[in-house]
């Protein structure tokens, strides 16, 4: 409903200079309805988040379910300048397949690769130390406000 109401208000703005002054109250109903919807949404959102609690142990357990595969994007980004993009992709694909097949952590499989001996694989495969593009996305969102 909100997009339709917003479209009505937006459409009314276009006609502002093309209608008589007495018609300005045409936006009242859609504006009132839109404000009512937004207030309800805000109330519901506040109610939803008020009971949220961070369970660090459960989060850690969930991150561990992938045995390190969750950080493959980070590894691809970090390894590409060192090995070249194609070689990094090939190595990561093979290592990920082995990690899954052998039910081993990705870091242990990667540790066996001679090409990676100089890298701090423990740090690179720690999901708690990687937020991906979250920082850039947050900055972009804040610039819009």
mmCIF file of N, CA and C in Angstrom:
data_model
loop_
_atom_site.group_PDB
_atom_site.id
_atom_site.type_symbol
_atom_site.label_atom_id
_atom_site.label_comp_id
_atom_site.label_asym_id
_atom_site.label_seq_id
_atom_site.Cartn_x
_atom_site.Cartn_y
_atom_site.Cartn_z
ATOM 1 N N UNK A 1 0.814 -1.201 0.000
ATOM 2 C CA UNK A 1 0.000 0.000 0.000
ATOM 3 C C UNK A 1 0.853 1.258 0.000
ATOM 4 N N UNK A 2 1.949 1.243 0.754
ATOM 5 C CA UNK A 2 2.765 2.455 0.866
ATOM 6 C C UNK A 2 3.286 2.940 -0.486
ATOM 7 N N UNK A 3 3.802 2.061 -1.351
ATOM 8 C CA UNK A 3 4.271 2.559 -2.653
ATOM 9 C C UNK A 3 3.168 3.247 -3.456
ATOM 10 N N UNK A 4 1.961 2.710 -3.403
ATOM 11 C CA UNK A 4 0.849 3.331 -4.121
ATOM 12 C C UNK A 4 0.498 4.697 -3.564
ATOM 13 N N UNK A 5 0.503 4.804 -2.232
ATOM 14 C CA UNK A 5 0.212 6.095 -1.599
ATOM 15 C C UNK A 5 1.297 7.119 -1.920
ATOM 16 N N UNK A 6 2.554 6.662 -1.867
ATOM 17 C CA UNK A 6 3.661 7.565 -2.197
ATOM 18 C C UNK A 6 3.561 8.021 -3.652
ATOM 19 N N UNK A 7 3.168 7.116 -4.532
ATOM 20 C CA UNK A 7 3.012 7.479 -5.946
ATOM 21 C C UNK A 7 1.908 8.521 -6.118
ATOM 22 N N UNK A 8 0.842 8.381 -5.348
ATOM 23 C CA UNK A 8 -0.245 9.362 -5.409
ATOM 24 C C UNK A 8 0.253 10.736 -4.986
ATOM 25 N N UNK A 9 1.007 10.772 -3.895
ATOM 26 C CA UNK A 9 1.547 12.054 -3.420
ATOM 27 C C UNK A 9 2.520 12.643 -4.431
ATOM 28 N N UNK A 10 3.360 11.804 -4.969
ATOM 29 C CA UNK A 10 4.330 12.262 -5.955
ATOM 30 C C UNK A 10 3.613 12.814 -7.190
ATOM 31 N N UNK A 11 2.596 12.109 -7.632
ATOM 32 C CA UNK A 11 1.819 12.569 -8.778
ATOM 33 C C UNK A 11 1.134 13.893 -8.512
ATOM 34 N N UNK A 12 0.719 14.110 -7.282
ATOM 35 C CA UNK A 12 0.074 15.376 -6.918
ATOM 36 C C UNK A 12 1.054 16.540 -6.990
ATOM 37 N N UNK A 13 2.311 16.278 -6.715
ATOM 38 C CA UNK A 13 3.315 17.340 -6.772
ATOM 39 C C UNK A 13 3.477 17.854 -8.198
ATOM 40 N N UNK A 14 3.417 16.958 -9.149
ATOM 41 C CA UNK A 14 3.596 17.335 -10.549
ATOM 42 C C UNK A 14 2.503 18.299 -10.986
ATOM 43 N N UNK A 15 1.300 18.071 -10.504
ATOM 44 C CA UNK A 15 0.156 18.875 -10.937
ATOM 45 C C UNK A 15 -0.003 20.176 -10.156
ATOM 46 N N UNK A 16 0.873 20.472 -9.234
ATOM 47 C CA UNK A 16 0.719 21.628 -8.345
ATOM 48 C C UNK A 16 0.471 22.925 -9.104
ATOM 49 N N UNK A 17 1.215 23.182 -10.158
ATOM 50 C CA UNK A 17 1.051 24.455 -10.864
ATOM 51 C C UNK A 17 -0.032 24.393 -11.945
ATOM 52 N N UNK A 18 -0.665 23.245 -12.097
ATOM 53 C CA UNK A 18 -1.654 23.086 -13.157
ATOM 54 C C UNK A 18 -3.079 22.940 -12.631
ATOM 55 N N UNK A 19 -3.308 23.196 -11.366
ATOM 56 C CA UNK A 19 -4.652 23.032 -10.820
ATOM 57 C C UNK A 19 -5.017 24.243 -9.976
ATOM 58 N N UNK A 20 -6.274 24.409 -9.702
ATOM 59 C CA UNK A 20 -6.688 25.559 -8.890
ATOM 60 C C UNK A 20 -6.202 25.411 -7.447
ATOM 61 N N UNK A 21 -6.029 26.521 -6.793
ATOM 62 C CA UNK A 21 -5.509 26.533 -5.423
ATOM 63 C C UNK A 21 -6.395 25.767 -4.453
ATOM 64 N N UNK A 22 -7.649 25.612 -4.719
ATOM 65 C CA UNK A 22 -8.559 24.936 -3.804
ATOM 66 C C UNK A 22 -8.406 23.432 -3.763
ATOM 67 N N UNK A 23 -7.638 22.844 -4.660
ATOM 68 C CA UNK A 23 -7.518 21.384 -4.724
ATOM 69 C C UNK A 23 -6.344 20.846 -3.907
ATOM 70 N N UNK A 24 -5.654 21.697 -3.172
ATOM 71 C CA UNK A 24 -4.467 21.254 -2.443
ATOM 72 C C UNK A 24 -4.769 20.213 -1.381
ATOM 73 N N UNK A 25 -5.995 20.154 -0.915
ATOM 74 C CA UNK A 25 -6.334 19.196 0.143
ATOM 75 C C UNK A 25 -6.509 17.769 -0.388
ATOM 76 N N UNK A 26 -6.343 17.547 -1.683
ATOM 77 C CA UNK A 26 -6.492 16.208 -2.274
ATOM 78 C C UNK A 26 -5.455 15.226 -1.732
ATOM 79 N N UNK A 27 -4.317 15.746 -1.275
ATOM 80 C CA UNK A 27 -3.254 14.869 -0.769
ATOM 81 C C UNK A 27 -3.473 14.455 0.679
ATOM 82 N N UNK A 28 -4.378 15.065 1.373
ATOM 83 C CA UNK A 28 -4.536 14.801 2.802
ATOM 84 C C UNK A 28 -4.789 13.332 3.107
ATOM 85 N N UNK A 29 -5.732 12.736 2.408
ATOM 86 C CA UNK A 29 -6.090 11.340 2.701
ATOM 87 C C UNK A 29 -4.917 10.384 2.457
ATOM 88 N N UNK A 30 -4.260 10.420 1.283
ATOM 89 C CA UNK A 30 -3.122 9.514 1.094
ATOM 90 C C UNK A 30 -1.968 9.815 2.048
ATOM 91 N N UNK A 31 -1.757 11.095 2.371
ATOM 92 C CA UNK A 31 -0.693 11.439 3.306
ATOM 93 C C UNK A 31 -1.011 10.904 4.695
ATOM 94 N N UNK A 32 -2.235 11.089 5.149
ATOM 95 C CA UNK A 32 -2.645 10.596 6.467
ATOM 96 C C UNK A 32 -2.493 9.066 6.530
ATOM 97 N N UNK A 33 -2.929 8.387 5.476
ATOM 98 C CA UNK A 33 -2.840 6.923 5.436
ATOM 99 C C UNK A 33 -1.381 6.458 5.420
ATOM 100 N N UNK A 34 -0.549 7.137 4.657
ATOM 101 C CA UNK A 34 0.869 6.791 4.592
ATOM 102 C C UNK A 34 1.543 6.996 5.943
ATOM 103 N N UNK A 35 1.242 8.103 6.610
ATOM 104 C CA UNK A 35 1.812 8.352 7.938
ATOM 105 C C UNK A 35 1.350 7.301 8.939
ATOM 106 N N UNK A 36 0.090 6.892 8.845
ATOM 107 C CA UNK A 36 -0.426 5.860 9.738
ATOM 108 C C UNK A 36 0.319 4.536 9.517
ATOM 109 N N UNK A 37 0.527 4.183 8.253
ATOM 110 C CA UNK A 37 1.259 2.956 7.938
ATOM 111 C C UNK A 37 2.697 3.010 8.448
ATOM 112 N N UNK A 38 3.364 4.125 8.210
ATOM 113 C CA UNK A 38 4.760 4.269 8.630
ATOM 114 C C UNK A 38 4.877 4.216 10.150
ATOM 115 N N UNK A 39 3.951 4.849 10.848
ATOM 116 C CA UNK A 39 3.973 4.805 12.314
ATOM 117 C C UNK A 39 3.793 3.373 12.807
ATOM 118 N N UNK A 40 2.896 2.636 12.193
ATOM 119 C CA UNK A 40 2.696 1.236 12.572
ATOM 120 C C UNK A 40 3.922 0.389 12.299
ATOM 121 N N UNK A 41 4.547 0.630 11.170
ATOM 122 C CA UNK A 41 5.762 -0.103 10.820
ATOM 123 C C UNK A 41 6.869 0.205 11.821
ATOM 124 N N UNK A 42 7.033 1.472 12.168
ATOM 125 C CA UNK A 42 8.066 1.864 13.133
ATOM 126 C C UNK A 42 7.804 1.218 14.490
ATOM 127 N N UNK A 43 6.543 1.214 14.918
ATOM 128 C CA UNK A 43 6.199 0.585 16.197
ATOM 129 C C UNK A 43 6.526 -0.909 16.161
ATOM 130 N N UNK A 44 6.135 -1.580 15.081
ATOM 131 C CA UNK A 44 6.401 -3.015 14.959
ATOM 132 C C UNK A 44 7.895 -3.315 14.904
ATOM 133 N N UNK A 45 8.647 -2.491 14.186
ATOM 134 C CA UNK A 45 10.094 -2.689 14.098
ATOM 135 C C UNK A 45 10.740 -2.530 15.467
ATOM 136 N N UNK A 46 10.323 -1.516 16.216
ATOM 137 C CA UNK A 46 10.868 -1.306 17.562
ATOM 138 C C UNK A 46 10.540 -2.491 18.460
ATOM 139 N N UNK A 47 9.335 -3.005 18.343
ATOM 140 C CA UNK A 47 8.918 -4.154 19.142
ATOM 141 C C UNK A 47 9.748 -5.394 18.792
ATOM 142 N N UNK A 48 10.018 -5.571 17.511
ATOM 143 C CA UNK A 48 10.792 -6.730 17.073
ATOM 144 C C UNK A 48 12.224 -6.700 17.595
ATOM 145 N N UNK A 49 12.865 -5.545 17.509
ATOM 146 C CA UNK A 49 14.279 -5.486 17.888
ATOM 147 C C UNK A 49 14.493 -5.326 19.385
ATOM 148 N N UNK A 50 13.467 -4.928 20.101
ATOM 149 C CA UNK A 50 13.649 -4.706 21.530
ATOM 150 C C UNK A 50 14.020 -5.996 22.261
ATOM 151 N N UNK A 51 13.591 -7.138 21.762
ATOM 152 C CA UNK A 51 13.900 -8.401 22.426
ATOM 153 C C UNK A 51 15.100 -9.134 21.860
ATOM 154 N N UNK A 52 15.768 -8.553 20.881
ATOM 155 C CA UNK A 52 16.923 -9.232 20.290
ATOM 156 C C UNK A 52 18.090 -9.281 21.261
ATOM 157 N N UNK A 53 18.729 -10.419 21.317
ATOM 158 C CA UNK A 53 19.925 -10.590 22.133
ATOM 159 C C UNK A 53 20.978 -11.293 21.281
ATOM 160 N N UNK A 54 22.203 -10.875 21.405
ATOM 161 C CA UNK A 54 23.296 -11.508 20.671
ATOM 162 C C UNK A 54 23.747 -12.734 21.449
ATOM 163 N N UNK A 55 23.763 -13.860 20.778
ATOM 164 C CA UNK A 55 24.258 -15.095 21.379
ATOM 165 C C UNK A 55 25.554 -15.437 20.653
ATOM 166 N N UNK A 56 26.654 -14.939 21.190
ATOM 167 C CA UNK A 56 27.951 -15.076 20.525
ATOM 168 C C UNK A 56 28.334 -16.538 20.316
ATOM 169 N N UNK A 57 28.034 -17.385 21.283
ATOM 170 C CA UNK A 57 28.382 -18.803 21.138
ATOM 171 C C UNK A 57 27.630 -19.442 19.971
ATOM 172 N N UNK A 58 26.344 -19.160 19.869
ATOM 173 C CA UNK A 58 25.550 -19.710 18.759
ATOM 174 C C UNK A 58 26.046 -19.159 17.426
ATOM 175 N N UNK A 59 26.398 -17.878 17.394
ATOM 176 C CA UNK A 59 26.911 -17.283 16.160
ATOM 177 C C UNK A 59 28.214 -17.965 15.749
ATOM 178 N N UNK A 60 29.096 -18.181 16.715
ATOM 179 C CA UNK A 60 30.364 -18.849 16.438
ATOM 180 C C UNK A 60 30.118 -20.273 15.919
ATOM 181 N N UNK A 61 29.181 -20.973 16.553
ATOM 182 C CA UNK A 61 28.849 -22.334 16.111
ATOM 183 C C UNK A 61 28.335 -22.341 14.673
ATOM 184 N N UNK A 62 27.487 -21.377 14.341
ATOM 185 C CA UNK A 62 26.951 -21.311 12.984
ATOM 186 C C UNK A 62 28.044 -20.996 11.963
ATOM 187 N N UNK A 63 28.962 -20.109 12.317
ATOM 188 C CA UNK A 63 30.064 -19.793 11.407
ATOM 189 C C UNK A 63 30.945 -21.018 11.175
ATOM 190 N N UNK A 64 31.087 -21.838 12.201
ATOM 191 C CA UNK A 64 31.947 -23.019 12.101
ATOM 192 C C UNK A 64 31.333 -24.123 11.245
ATOM 193 N N UNK A 65 30.045 -24.064 10.999
ATOM 194 C CA UNK A 65 29.376 -25.121 10.228
ATOM 195 C C UNK A 65 29.960 -25.294 8.828
ATOM 196 N N UNK A 66 30.522 -24.231 8.267
ATOM 197 C CA UNK A 66 31.059 -24.315 6.903
ATOM 198 C C UNK A 66 32.526 -24.728 6.884
ATOM 199 N N UNK A 67 33.115 -24.944 8.033
ATOM 200 C CA UNK A 67 34.528 -25.330 8.139
ATOM 201 C C UNK A 67 35.442 -24.356 7.401
ATOM 202 N N UNK A 68 35.088 -23.082 7.435
ATOM 203 C CA UNK A 68 35.928 -22.052 6.832
ATOM 204 C C UNK A 68 35.525 -21.647 5.424
ATOM 205 N N UNK A 69 34.611 -22.365 4.804
ATOM 206 C CA UNK A 69 34.217 -22.029 3.431
ATOM 207 C C UNK A 69 33.507 -20.686 3.344
ATOM 208 N N UNK A 70 32.994 -20.206 4.453
ATOM 209 C CA UNK A 70 32.280 -18.930 4.459
ATOM 210 C C UNK A 70 33.198 -17.756 4.106
ATOM 211 N N UNK A 71 34.498 -17.934 4.263
ATOM 212 C CA UNK A 71 35.438 -16.846 3.955
ATOM 213 C C UNK A 71 36.090 -17.013 2.581
ATOM 214 N N UNK A 72 35.516 -17.827 1.738
ATOM 215 C CA UNK A 72 36.136 -18.060 0.428
ATOM 216 C C UNK A 72 36.212 -16.791 -0.416
ATOM 217 N N UNK A 73 35.229 -15.896 -0.271
ATOM 218 C CA UNK A 73 35.281 -14.626 -1.010
ATOM 219 C C UNK A 73 36.511 -13.824 -0.578
ATOM 220 N N UNK A 74 36.720 -13.745 0.713
ATOM 221 C CA UNK A 74 37.884 -13.013 1.214
ATOM 222 C C UNK A 74 39.170 -13.648 0.704
ATOM 223 N N UNK A 75 39.236 -14.966 0.753
ATOM 224 C CA UNK A 75 40.436 -15.646 0.278
ATOM 225 C C UNK A 75 40.681 -15.364 -1.201
ATOM 226 N N UNK A 76 39.641 -15.374 -1.992
ATOM 227 C CA UNK A 76 39.789 -15.089 -3.425
ATOM 228 C C UNK A 76 40.355 -13.693 -3.635
ATOM 229 N N UNK A 77 39.858 -12.731 -2.878
ATOM 230 C CA UNK A 77 40.331 -11.346 -2.996
ATOM 231 C C UNK A 77 41.784 -11.233 -2.551
ATOM 232 N N UNK A 78 42.140 -11.904 -1.468
ATOM 233 C CA UNK A 78 43.502 -11.812 -0.929
ATOM 234 C C UNK A 78 44.516 -12.601 -1.759
ATOM 235 N N UNK A 79 44.090 -13.721 -2.310
ATOM 236 C CA UNK A 79 45.026 -14.568 -3.051
ATOM 237 C C UNK A 79 45.245 -14.123 -4.496
ATOM 238 N N UNK A 80 44.285 -13.440 -5.084
ATOM 239 C CA UNK A 80 44.406 -13.026 -6.487
ATOM 240 C C UNK A 80 45.668 -12.207 -6.760
ATOM 241 N N UNK A 81 45.999 -11.203 -5.936
ATOM 242 C CA UNK A 81 47.228 -10.449 -6.213
ATOM 243 C C UNK A 81 48.504 -11.283 -6.016
ATOM 244 N N UNK A 82 48.430 -12.291 -5.175
ATOM 245 C CA UNK A 82 49.605 -13.120 -4.876
ATOM 246 C C UNK A 82 49.812 -14.193 -5.947
ATOM 247 N N UNK A 83 48.733 -14.857 -6.333
ATOM 248 C CA UNK A 83 48.833 -16.001 -7.243
ATOM 249 C C UNK A 83 48.332 -15.725 -8.655
ATOM 250 N N UNK A 84 47.627 -14.642 -8.820
ATOM 251 C CA UNK A 84 46.909 -14.409 -10.072
ATOM 252 C C UNK A 84 45.485 -14.915 -9.892
ATOM 253 N N UNK A 85 44.565 -14.256 -10.554
ATOM 254 C CA UNK A 85 43.146 -14.561 -10.334
ATOM 255 C C UNK A 85 42.784 -16.005 -10.702
ATOM 256 N N UNK A 86 43.245 -16.456 -11.858
ATOM 257 C CA UNK A 86 42.896 -17.807 -12.317
ATOM 258 C C UNK A 86 43.472 -18.871 -11.387
ATOM 259 N N UNK A 87 44.734 -18.696 -11.016
ATOM 260 C CA UNK A 87 45.376 -19.685 -10.127
ATOM 261 C C UNK A 87 44.717 -19.670 -8.751
ATOM 262 N N UNK A 88 44.392 -18.495 -8.240
ATOM 263 C CA UNK A 88 43.732 -18.401 -6.933
ATOM 264 C C UNK A 88 42.387 -19.117 -6.968
ATOM 265 N N UNK A 89 41.632 -18.907 -8.034
ATOM 266 C CA UNK A 89 40.324 -19.559 -8.155
ATOM 267 C C UNK A 89 40.480 -21.071 -8.231
ATOM 268 N N UNK A 90 41.434 -21.517 -9.017
ATOM 269 C CA UNK A 90 41.680 -22.958 -9.161
ATOM 270 C C UNK A 90 42.079 -23.577 -7.821
ATOM 271 N N UNK A 91 43.003 -22.936 -7.140
ATOM 272 C CA UNK A 91 43.479 -23.450 -5.858
ATOM 273 C C UNK A 91 42.350 -23.480 -4.823
ATOM 274 N N UNK A 92 41.576 -22.411 -4.753
ATOM 275 C CA UNK A 92 40.476 -22.352 -3.785
ATOM 276 C C UNK A 92 39.390 -23.373 -4.091
ATOM 277 N N UNK A 93 39.085 -23.546 -5.353
ATOM 278 C CA UNK A 93 38.067 -24.530 -5.732
ATOM 279 C C UNK A 93 38.504 -25.924 -5.316
ATOM 280 N N UNK A 94 39.734 -26.256 -5.636
ATOM 281 C CA UNK A 94 40.266 -27.575 -5.278
ATOM 282 C C UNK A 94 40.317 -27.755 -3.760
ATOM 283 N N UNK A 95 40.779 -26.729 -3.058
ATOM 284 C CA UNK A 95 40.878 -26.815 -1.596
ATOM 285 C C UNK A 95 39.496 -26.942 -0.956
ATOM 286 N N UNK A 96 38.536 -26.204 -1.466
ATOM 287 C CA UNK A 96 37.174 -26.277 -0.918
ATOM 288 C C UNK A 96 36.579 -27.661 -1.142
ATOM 289 N N UNK A 97 36.781 -28.201 -2.328
ATOM 290 C CA UNK A 97 36.272 -29.545 -2.616
ATOM 291 C C UNK A 97 36.909 -30.576 -1.691
ATOM 292 N N UNK A 98 38.208 -30.453 -1.471
ATOM 293 C CA UNK A 98 38.894 -31.379 -0.554
ATOM 294 C C UNK A 98 38.393 -31.215 0.870
ATOM 295 N N UNK A 99 38.225 -29.969 1.301
ATOM 296 C CA UNK A 99 37.762 -29.717 2.670
ATOM 297 C C UNK A 99 36.401 -30.369 2.904
ATOM 298 N N UNK A 100 35.521 -30.257 1.927
ATOM 299 C CA UNK A 100 34.185 -30.853 2.057
ATOM 300 C C UNK A 100 34.282 -32.377 2.009
ATOM 301 N N UNK A 101 35.014 -32.901 1.026
ATOM 302 C CA UNK A 101 35.121 -34.353 0.854
ATOM 303 C C UNK A 101 35.775 -35.020 2.062
ATOM 304 N N UNK A 102 36.791 -34.369 2.612
ATOM 305 C CA UNK A 102 37.533 -34.951 3.733
ATOM 306 C C UNK A 102 37.011 -34.487 5.091
ATOM 307 N N UNK A 103 35.995 -33.627 5.066
ATOM 308 C CA UNK A 103 35.413 -33.082 6.307
ATOM 309 C C UNK A 103 36.493 -32.468 7.204
ATOM 310 N N UNK A 104 37.271 -31.599 6.566
ATOM 311 C CA UNK A 104 38.361 -30.923 7.276
ATOM 312 C C UNK A 104 38.168 -29.424 7.156
ATOM 313 N N UNK A 105 38.708 -28.677 8.103
ATOM 314 C CA UNK A 105 38.658 -27.218 7.983
ATOM 315 C C UNK A 105 39.450 -26.753 6.756
ATOM 316 N N UNK A 106 38.932 -25.760 6.086
ATOM 317 C CA UNK A 106 39.587 -25.222 4.896
ATOM 318 C C UNK A 106 41.004 -24.751 5.210
ATOM 319 N N UNK A 107 41.191 -24.165 6.372
ATOM 320 C CA UNK A 107 42.520 -23.665 6.739
ATOM 321 C C UNK A 107 43.549 -24.795 6.759
ATOM 322 N N UNK A 108 43.161 -25.990 7.199
ATOM 323 C CA UNK A 108 44.095 -27.120 7.233
ATOM 324 C C UNK A 108 44.464 -27.577 5.826
ATOM 325 N N UNK A 109 43.495 -27.584 4.934
ATOM 326 C CA UNK A 109 43.761 -27.977 3.547
ATOM 327 C C UNK A 109 44.662 -26.935 2.883
ATOM 328 N N UNK A 110 44.355 -25.666 3.091
ATOM 329 C CA UNK A 110 45.166 -24.596 2.496
ATOM 330 C C UNK A 110 46.579 -24.581 3.061
ATOM 331 N N UNK A 111 46.723 -24.960 4.305
ATOM 332 C CA UNK A 111 48.036 -24.971 4.955
ATOM 333 C C UNK A 111 48.989 -25.955 4.274
ATOM 334 N N UNK A 112 48.460 -26.905 3.546
ATOM 335 C CA UNK A 112 49.288 -27.890 2.843
ATOM 336 C C UNK A 112 49.781 -27.378 1.489
ATOM 337 N N UNK A 113 49.313 -26.216 1.090
ATOM 338 C CA UNK A 113 49.705 -25.644 -0.200
ATOM 339 C C UNK A 113 51.012 -24.862 -0.049
ATOM 340 N N UNK A 114 52.080 -25.289 -0.725
ATOM 341 C CA UNK A 114 53.368 -24.600 -0.608
ATOM 342 C C UNK A 114 53.304 -23.123 -1.012
ATOM 343 N N UNK A 115 52.444 -22.793 -1.959
ATOM 344 C CA UNK A 115 52.334 -21.414 -2.448
ATOM 345 C C UNK A 115 51.810 -20.455 -1.386
ATOM 346 N N UNK A 116 51.214 -20.995 -0.344
ATOM 347 C CA UNK A 116 50.560 -20.150 0.656
ATOM 348 C C UNK A 116 51.311 -20.099 1.981
ATOM 349 N N UNK A 117 52.503 -20.639 2.031
ATOM 350 C CA UNK A 117 53.247 -20.727 3.294
ATOM 351 C C UNK A 117 53.528 -19.366 3.930
ATOM 352 N N UNK A 118 53.656 -18.333 3.122
ATOM 353 C CA UNK A 118 53.982 -17.002 3.640
ATOM 354 C C UNK A 118 52.775 -16.255 4.202
ATOM 355 N N UNK A 119 51.593 -16.764 3.961
ATOM 356 C CA UNK A 119 50.377 -16.066 4.381
ATOM 357 C C UNK A 119 49.911 -16.516 5.757
ATOM 358 N N UNK A 120 49.264 -15.615 6.454
ATOM 359 C CA UNK A 120 48.664 -15.940 7.750
ATOM 360 C C UNK A 120 47.271 -16.513 7.490
ATOM 361 N N UNK A 121 47.227 -17.801 7.217
ATOM 362 C CA UNK A 121 45.970 -18.445 6.841
ATOM 363 C C UNK A 121 44.966 -18.488 7.982
ATOM 364 N N UNK A 122 45.449 -18.565 9.197
ATOM 365 C CA UNK A 122 44.527 -18.583 10.342
ATOM 366 C C UNK A 122 43.742 -17.274 10.377
ATOM 367 N N UNK A 123 44.427 -16.160 10.185
ATOM 368 C CA UNK A 123 43.751 -14.856 10.190
ATOM 369 C C UNK A 123 42.837 -14.712 8.976
ATOM 370 N N UNK A 124 43.313 -15.143 7.813
ATOM 371 C CA UNK A 124 42.533 -15.006 6.582
ATOM 372 C C UNK A 124 41.273 -15.869 6.572
ATOM 373 N N UNK A 125 41.286 -16.961 7.309
ATOM 374 C CA UNK A 125 40.123 -17.854 7.321
ATOM 375 C C UNK A 125 39.277 -17.697 8.579
ATOM 376 N N UNK A 126 39.555 -16.687 9.369
ATOM 377 C CA UNK A 126 38.768 -16.433 10.580
ATOM 378 C C UNK A 126 37.571 -15.553 10.220
ATOM 379 N N UNK A 127 36.363 -16.112 10.234
ATOM 380 C CA UNK A 127 35.197 -15.323 9.831
ATOM 381 C C UNK A 127 34.886 -14.164 10.773
ATOM 382 N N UNK A 128 35.400 -14.210 11.987
ATOM 383 C CA UNK A 128 35.135 -13.105 12.915
ATOM 384 C C UNK A 128 35.974 -11.880 12.592
ATOM 385 N N UNK A 129 36.939 -12.025 11.699
ATOM 386 C CA UNK A 129 37.806 -10.905 11.334
ATOM 387 C C UNK A 129 37.503 -10.361 9.942
ATOM 388 N N UNK A 130 36.359 -10.750 9.395
ATOM 389 C CA UNK A 130 36.048 -10.331 8.030
ATOM 390 C C UNK A 130 34.588 -9.924 7.932
ATOM 391 N N UNK A 131 34.371 -8.732 7.428
ATOM 392 C CA UNK A 131 32.997 -8.245 7.267
ATOM 393 C C UNK A 131 32.656 -7.976 5.803
ATOM 394 N N UNK A 132 33.511 -8.394 4.907
ATOM 395 C CA UNK A 132 33.221 -8.227 3.481
ATOM 396 C C UNK A 132 33.045 -6.776 3.102
ATOM 397 N N UNK A 133 31.983 -6.489 2.396
ATOM 398 C CA UNK A 133 31.695 -5.134 1.923
ATOM 399 C C UNK A 133 30.812 -4.360 2.887
ATOM 400 N N UNK A 134 30.607 -4.880 4.083
ATOM 401 C CA UNK A 134 29.683 -4.239 5.029
ATOM 402 C C UNK A 134 30.068 -2.789 5.315
ATOM 403 N N UNK A 135 31.347 -2.514 5.479
ATOM 404 C CA UNK A 135 31.785 -1.143 5.759
ATOM 405 C C UNK A 135 31.437 -0.186 4.630
ATOM 406 N N UNK A 136 31.742 -0.588 3.410
ATOM 407 C CA UNK A 136 31.443 0.264 2.248
ATOM 408 C C UNK A 136 29.940 0.442 2.067
ATOM 409 N N UNK A 137 29.183 -0.629 2.271
ATOM 410 C CA UNK A 137 27.723 -0.534 2.135
ATOM 411 C C UNK A 137 27.129 0.380 3.202
ATOM 412 N N UNK A 138 27.660 0.291 4.418
ATOM 413 C CA UNK A 138 27.187 1.163 5.499
ATOM 414 C C UNK A 138 27.508 2.616 5.188
ATOM 415 N N UNK A 139 28.732 2.875 4.738
ATOM 416 C CA UNK A 139 29.120 4.245 4.388
ATOM 417 C C UNK A 139 28.214 4.805 3.297
ATOM 418 N N UNK A 140 27.944 3.991 2.289
ATOM 419 C CA UNK A 140 27.079 4.430 1.194
ATOM 420 C C UNK A 140 25.671 4.749 1.699
ATOM 421 N N UNK A 141 25.163 3.912 2.595
ATOM 422 C CA UNK A 141 23.823 4.151 3.143
ATOM 423 C C UNK A 141 23.798 5.426 3.973
ATOM 424 N N UNK A 142 24.865 5.671 4.735
ATOM 425 C CA UNK A 142 24.915 6.869 5.571
ATOM 426 C C UNK A 142 25.042 8.141 4.739
ATOM 427 N N UNK A 143 25.695 8.046 3.593
ATOM 428 C CA UNK A 143 25.816 9.212 2.712
ATOM 429 C C UNK A 143 24.461 9.663 2.183
ATOM 430 N N UNK A 144 23.531 8.738 2.066
ATOM 431 C CA UNK A 144 22.202 9.057 1.542
ATOM 432 C C UNK A 144 21.325 9.760 2.565
ATOM 433 N N UNK A 145 21.680 9.655 3.836
ATOM 434 C CA UNK A 145 20.813 10.244 4.872
ATOM 435 C C UNK A 145 21.193 11.672 5.171
#
